[in-house]
Structure formats: C-alpha cells, structure tokens
Amino acid sequence: MVRSGTLILSVAARLLMPLQLLFSIFLLLRGHDEPGGGFIAGLVAAGAFALYMFAYGTQATRDMLRVSPRDLIGLGLFLGVISAFPAWWHDQPFLTAQWWTVPLINFKFSTPLIFDIGVYLVVLGSVLTAVIALMDTGHANE
Amino acid sequence: MQLAVLGGFVLATFAPLLHRWFGDRAGQVMALLPGGLALWLLFQMPAILGGEVMVFEQAWVPGLDITLTFLLDGLSLLFALLISVIGVFVLVYASGYLEGHPDMARFHVVLVAFMMSMLGLVLADNMVAFFVFWELTSVTSYLLIGFNHTDPDARKSALQGLFVTAGGGLALMAALVMLGIMGDTWSFQELLGQGDALRGHDLYFPMLLCLLGGAFTKSAQFPFHFWLPNAMAAPTPVSAYLHSATMVKAGIYVLARLHPSLGGTESWVTLLSLFGAVTMFIGAFLALRHTGIKSLLAYSTVMALGTLTMLLGIGTDEALTAFVAFLLAHSLYKGALFMVAGILDHETGTKDISAMGGLGRLMPVTAVCAGVAALSLGGVLPLFGFVAKELMFESVLHAERLSLFVQLLSLAAAIMTLAAAAIVALRPFFGKQRDLPKTPHEGPPSMLVGPVVLAGLSLLFGLAPGLVNGLVGAAVTSVRGEALPVSLSLWHGVNLALVLSLVSLAVGLLIFRHWERWRGWLGKLDPLFARGPEAGYFWSMDMIVKVSSWQTRMLQNGYMRNYLVMTLLVLVGLTGYTLWSRHVLSLSFALDVRFHEAVVAGLMMSGAVVACVMRPRLAAVAAVGTMGFGIALTFVMFSAPDLGITQLLVETLTVILMILVLFRLPRFANLSTHLERVRDLVIATATGVLVTLLVLEVVDHRFFPSISDYMIANSQPEGHGHNIVNVILVDFRALDTLGEMFVLALAAIGVFAMLRFHADEYEARQPEREEPSDG
C-alpha cells in the first residue's frame, strides 16, 4: 500500500540511505563529546531504513538487512549487559566505565562505547521491528 | 567465588554449543564445573571447620548498599557441598536418563542455571542478592518442573509451583525489607550481633510472619505442601535434585541462617514447632496413600522438611545438632532414592510400585542402593539416618513447648516413614515378578554411580559418624551463633530414644505387612482430601482470574479513549490534590519572554488547536507534528541540542508510524454523543490547566539542590566526555539506560506480537471466509 514506486523516491532512497547510515555511525562515535550518541544515531539509522522501506517495500529491506531486526535487539541488549562486567576485573562496582587507549591510532575504546553501540542496536532494532510489523500487516489487510 | 557462580550461568548459556561438540556426553563435561567447585570447597573445609568465616567481597550497587558479597561459613559450606556434589551426580545421571532426548540441551541450560542460583542463594551475604537468587531458583525450577511442556499436567504443576513459591517470595521480600529497616543493614552477617535488638523490635512479629510465609511456601510446609508432590511431573533427575539438597531446602536455609538473630522467641518456637510437626505428620501420613514411587518419596520429603522446621523451632543445642544431621542424612538418602526411582521407571516403564516385584535378581545394584537408602530413610541401624533420627527423638523428648504434641506426632511420623521406607526398599525387588511395560534390566553405569555413591555415603557416615563431626559442628555453630563441639555416635546406649526407635520399627513393619488394607482405609478419606489446602489454591486461582477479568473489562477495554480518560483523571486527581493541599500557589507571571520564544510558543498553541478541530486525519497529524517540532526548537533555544535532535527524530518517526497506521483506519466518523464530547473537553482542559500550574509552580520552587553542577563538573574528568547528556546516559546513569533498553525491546516485541497475531489470525480465517463464496 505504501509502496509508492515513484522514481524520485526510489532514486533518492538509494542515494540517501548509505549517507544516512554513515551519518548515524558518525553521530554514534562522536556522541561522547558532541551532540549525538547511541539513541539519536539509532533513530537516524532507523529513519534511513524506513525511507528505503517506503521506496522498495519490506521484503527488499529485509533482504538487505539480512538479519532479523529482532536479532539486532538481542545483540544490543547483550552488548549492554556485557559492558557491565569488565569493571569486575578491577574490583569496582558493576557498570563502572573502563577505558583503554588503543595504541597507534590513539583511539579511546571504552565500555561506555560498547554500551552506546548496544543502545544504538536496540533502538534501531525496536523501531524497525515495529515499522516492518506495521507495514506487513498493512499488506495482509489489502 | 563469584566468578565461579556467574561463570556457571555463562556455562549454562553455552550448553547448546557443548551439545554440538560432545553430544550426549555434554552432561558429563558440564559436571566438571560443580565437581571443581566441590573440590575447591573441600579444600576450604579445614579452615571453615576451624571456625573461620570466609568473606568474598564484591561491590554491586554501592549507592544502595547492595553487594554481591559471598560468605562461606559452616552452614553455607554444608549446603554448597551438597548442592555441588549432588549436582555432579544429577548431571551425570541425567545424561543416562534423558539419553537421546531432543531437548537435552535445553534441560542442561536450565539445570545448570538452577544449580548456580541455588549456590548463589546459600552463599550470598547480602539480603538483596539473596532474594535475587531466591527468585531465580523459583523461575528456573518452574522451567525444570515444566520441562515436558507438551504435557498439560506438567505445565499445570509447574505453574502451581511457581505461583506458590513466587507468592511466598513476595512475603519474603517484605520480611527482608523489614529486617533491613530493623537492623539498618542488608548483610546477614551484620544482623548476627543484633539478636536482642531485633527480637525486641516492634516489627519483629509482622516480619516473622512474612518470613515464615516465604520459607513455608518454598519448603512446602503445611498448608502449602501440595505443590511439592505435584512437582513430580518433572523428569526424575530434576526431582532428585530439587527434593534432596536444593529448592525445597531453601526455605529451611533462610530460617537456619536467621536463627541466631531471630530464633528463640516464644512466637518463633511455637510457630515453627507447630507447623513443622503438623507438616511432618501429614507428609508421612499421605506418603502411604500413594502407590506411585515418586509421589511416595515426595510426601516423605514433605515429612523431612516438616521435621527440619520443627527442630529449628525447638532450637535447643540437641535440636540444632539433630537439624544439621537430619539435613545431611536426608539429602544423601533422598537423592539416592529418587535416582533409584528413576532407574525403576526408566527400566520398567511404570512408576507404580504395586505393579513391580521381583526385580532384585534383575537389578541387583539398584536393589542394594534402594535398600541402603531406604533403611536410612526409615532410620534403621546402622545408617546415618538412624543417627539423625536418634538425635531427633532425643531433642523432641526435651522440647520445652508443645512437648507432648510434637512427641506424639514425631513418633507417628517415624512409624509411617518406616513403613514407607519398607515399601520402597522391598516392594519392587522381592516377591514374584509381574508383567511390566518394558523388560527390566540393570540401569546404565551413568545412572548407577549417583545412587551408589550417595547410598554408600549414608552407610559410611552411619558406621563412622565421627567423619562428619567437623562438618556438622561447623554448621551447627552457624545456626546457633556460637561454637558448639559436636560428637556424633551411632550407639547412644539403651535409652528412651532407642525404645521409641524400636517401637516405630515394629509398628512400621506391621503397617507395611498390611499396606494394601491400610490404603483401602485411607481411600475412604478421599473426599476429605478433596477439600484440602489445594482446593483453596484452586479457589484463589479462580478468584484471581475472575477479579482480573472483571477489572480488565472495566479498565482495559481496548478503547484508546477510555485509557486516556482513566490515565488523565488519575493524574489530575492525585497531582491536583497534592498540589492544592500541600502548596500555596504563588504564581508569578513575570516571565522574561523574548520575541522569538513567543513566536514558537504561539506556533505550538495554534498547532494544538488545529489538531483538535481538523477533520482530515493527515492534517491533524501534521498539526501535532508542528507541536513536536516546536518543542524541539524550544530545546535548541535553551541550549539542549541533544534533546532537540532527539525530539526532531522522534517526531519524524512518529509521523511515519502514524501515517502507516492512519492508512489502515476506516473513514472518520463521529460516534460519541454531545455529552461525551463535553466530558472529554472538561478532562482535557483540566489536564492542561493542571500541567500549566505545575510547571509555573516548579519554576518558582527548588525543593532540593540541583545535581547538574555535579554532572557538569565531573563529566570530563570522570566520564571522559564533553557531552554531558551522553555521559549521563551511558556512564553515570547507565543502569537506568540499561533498564530502558529492555523496556524498549519489550515494547517492540509487544508491537510485533500484537500485529503478527492479528495478521496470522487473519490469514488463518481467510479460507473459512472464502469457502461460502466458492460454494
């Protein structure tokens, strides 16, 4: 029903989606110092997929995603939970942030980053699950 | 220590993988974990027996004084040893019992998780951590009991067990919270020193009632005993584990753990002795009614749990020694007996004892194990059960309160237990052979090793009780609060306790001879049992369903407008009342408003008005969107860019979702009457006014110092980030965020399930609808 099939939307979706996804990862990574973060980035990514879905339908989107959005939720929750544990090795309370600097590229890797990636995946997965379910139901009713 | 237990949970999740690698041997591989733990505990034993208390500290939520500190003293050592040793045998045994079962991996996941919850329960020093593990055992045992989930009976029994134990869990939680308030600590250890203050506290009695509510449901005391025999729907390895050393002993454990701080008062002694003795009697009595070997054993477990509670109630030095000895003896023989029952069931294809006979020649090892373990159950010389029973009689004879009552019930229970033991030991193995569904033969070695070792230990400890002096003594010390040297012996000389033992032996054997007739008499009492506590359980379940369907019809009728009305009315009522009664409204409208702020506010207001009056839905959605974007703009103006971005994105997605939904709605129609619309208008206006007042009020007052300063000051040095919002989200308040992640995930799954369910239903109905048109 929502599959418009207009040329403009299809082309725009195809071009915009990679950019939006890149932008979402950019937002995710810079989130700790500048406006951004896992939640916002997850919403942007979900928006990207939603746009694609409007242009090409749910089946095409699912094929492109390859994994079920529900698996994304699971993975996100898993990342969120395991980021709680490294603090244990240092005898600190759960969820105490741990920071490691990766040499050479001087990249600061940390448990909050893992946690943020978890947030990102949960938000992306949840929104996609809901949107895909809604659109599929629409088709079933047609 | 903590790592071992949490590592066990991780191992549980890897069980399916282990199954892929090792096939049916996975159980044996996984048994290495409890085996290693048991070895480690054995190495710690000398220190603990020397009176040391080992504490493994680990912070969890320091802000709330919640720790994951583990405590290893005599009592937890005894329990942990039983859990891990019997755990090893159960895992090995299960690999034989469930050989080739398609869901073996699932079984191992839950069983190992259960094992670890149980270990955590007996090791935890912090009451909150203890409670978490307590609930985990309820949940995992639910999954274990309902393992054969295609069987409706198994599902029903599992649910019953869960309802009873989780309901009791609520009572226990209340008790623990009260204890926390009374002692101003969450640590069991710190409660130890405050015994007198706790016993004299105003909250003592209500706390005790709640505590007993939790412990009695978990440990199947009368009148909550019915769930335990029903839990026999579980596969036999599970029964062997749950009933010997674990699940049902958890309630006993918490009573024993708190005994030094709470025990000894009049109400404690009376309640525990009374309920314990009644449970003991009823368990032993009902055991004889049953011919199913597992039910019979289950009721004898009820008997044992009652005895343990009663001994804790009596609380003298003798009684506490008897308590620990009985606990140990029961774990050993009951584990062995259930495994024997499983072998019989596995090899003969029936659970009915009266159908078995003459199996002794075909299954000699099983028969010997059954004999030894049953003799221990019956408390016959020279098994460890005898030692425990002598001590029990001894302490019952010296009981200070309700003494005649507990003495009579103890004697009666001992007699009937002996009869039950004789039935289990002799019936299946002697007499003439009968027709059975399967051709019986000896069980495989993996299933025999457990009963052989456990029955062997019963015999060994019976012949040389000095071996466990140290272990029992250390446990008694923890239950008593002060050190008490224990020296167990098999032969106490000729005394009243021995006479009682002999009497129970003689009468018990007499009952065994006439078991069939006895059962016939008991059968006449069936109508009485139909009105037992279990009927109360079904009645309350019925009532719960009735009340909840009534309130669902009233409150959750599926109309969005009713939900809204309800929510808003509650909000207006409660908040409005508080605002009106507690605060003097001092509204100052002297707000410093800039021009562009006024414009945004005006835009939002007009958006709201338009959304209300617009008839086409798309336009209404757009108007609501205007409001949302206005809020986003406000966030940006007040320098909260993160919120602004979030709000923008959420608005965008909301519009997308709304459009998806709107496409599927029927045409707009006006179904509500004029009066209803006026009512809605009043409610909406009231809500709007209230929220406005609230905001104005909040702006003027500051009830507590703002925490933003702390966040701003510590964001960079502690959280290594300049974006304070994000540092709060993923670092300072990460636990809250984690909770919200789970909520979000649940919501998504809910949406998915709801829509999918309808879609599938639709598809399922489709052919039916088409049929008439075809015809």
Coordinates of N, CA and C in Angstrom, one line a residue, chain B residues 754-769:
Chain B
M754 N 1.6 -8.4 18.8 CA 0.2 -8.0 18.6 C -0.2 -7.9 17.2
L755 N 0.7 -7.3 16.4 CA 0.3 -7.2 15.0 C 0.4 -8.5 14.3
R756 N 1.4 -9.3 14.6 CA 1.6 -10.6 14.0 C 0.5 -11.5 14.3
F757 N 0.1 -11.5 15.6 CA -1.0 -12.3 16.0 C -2.3 -12.1 15.2
H758 N -2.5 -10.8 15.0 CA -3.7 -10.4 14.2 C -3.6 -10.9 12.8
A759 N -2.4 -10.6 12.2 CA -2.2 -11.0 10.8 C -2.3 -12.5 10.6
D760 N -1.7 -13.2 11.5 CA -1.8 -14.7 11.4 C -3.3 -15.2 11.5
E761 N -3.9 -14.6 12.5 CA -5.3 -15.0 12.7 C -6.1 -14.7 11.5
Y762 N -5.8 -13.5 10.9 CA -6.5 -13.1 9.7 C -6.3 -14.2 8.6
E763 N -5.0 -14.5 8.4 CA -4.7 -15.5 7.4 C -5.3 -16.8 7.7
A764 N -5.4 -17.2 8.9 CA -6.0 -18.5 9.3 C -7.5 -18.5 9.0
R765 N -8.1 -17.3 9.2 CA -9.5 -17.3 8.9 C -9.9 -17.2 7.5
Q766 N -8.9 -16.7 6.7 CA -9.1 -16.4 5.3 C -9.9 -17.5 4.6
P767 N -9.4 -18.7 4.6 CA -10.0 -19.8 3.8 C -11.5 -20.0 4.2
E768 N -11.7 -19.9 5.6 CA -13.1 -20.1 6.0 C -14.0 -19.1 5.4
R769 N -13.5 -17.9 5.3 CA -14.4 -16.8 4.7 C -14.6 -17.1 3.3

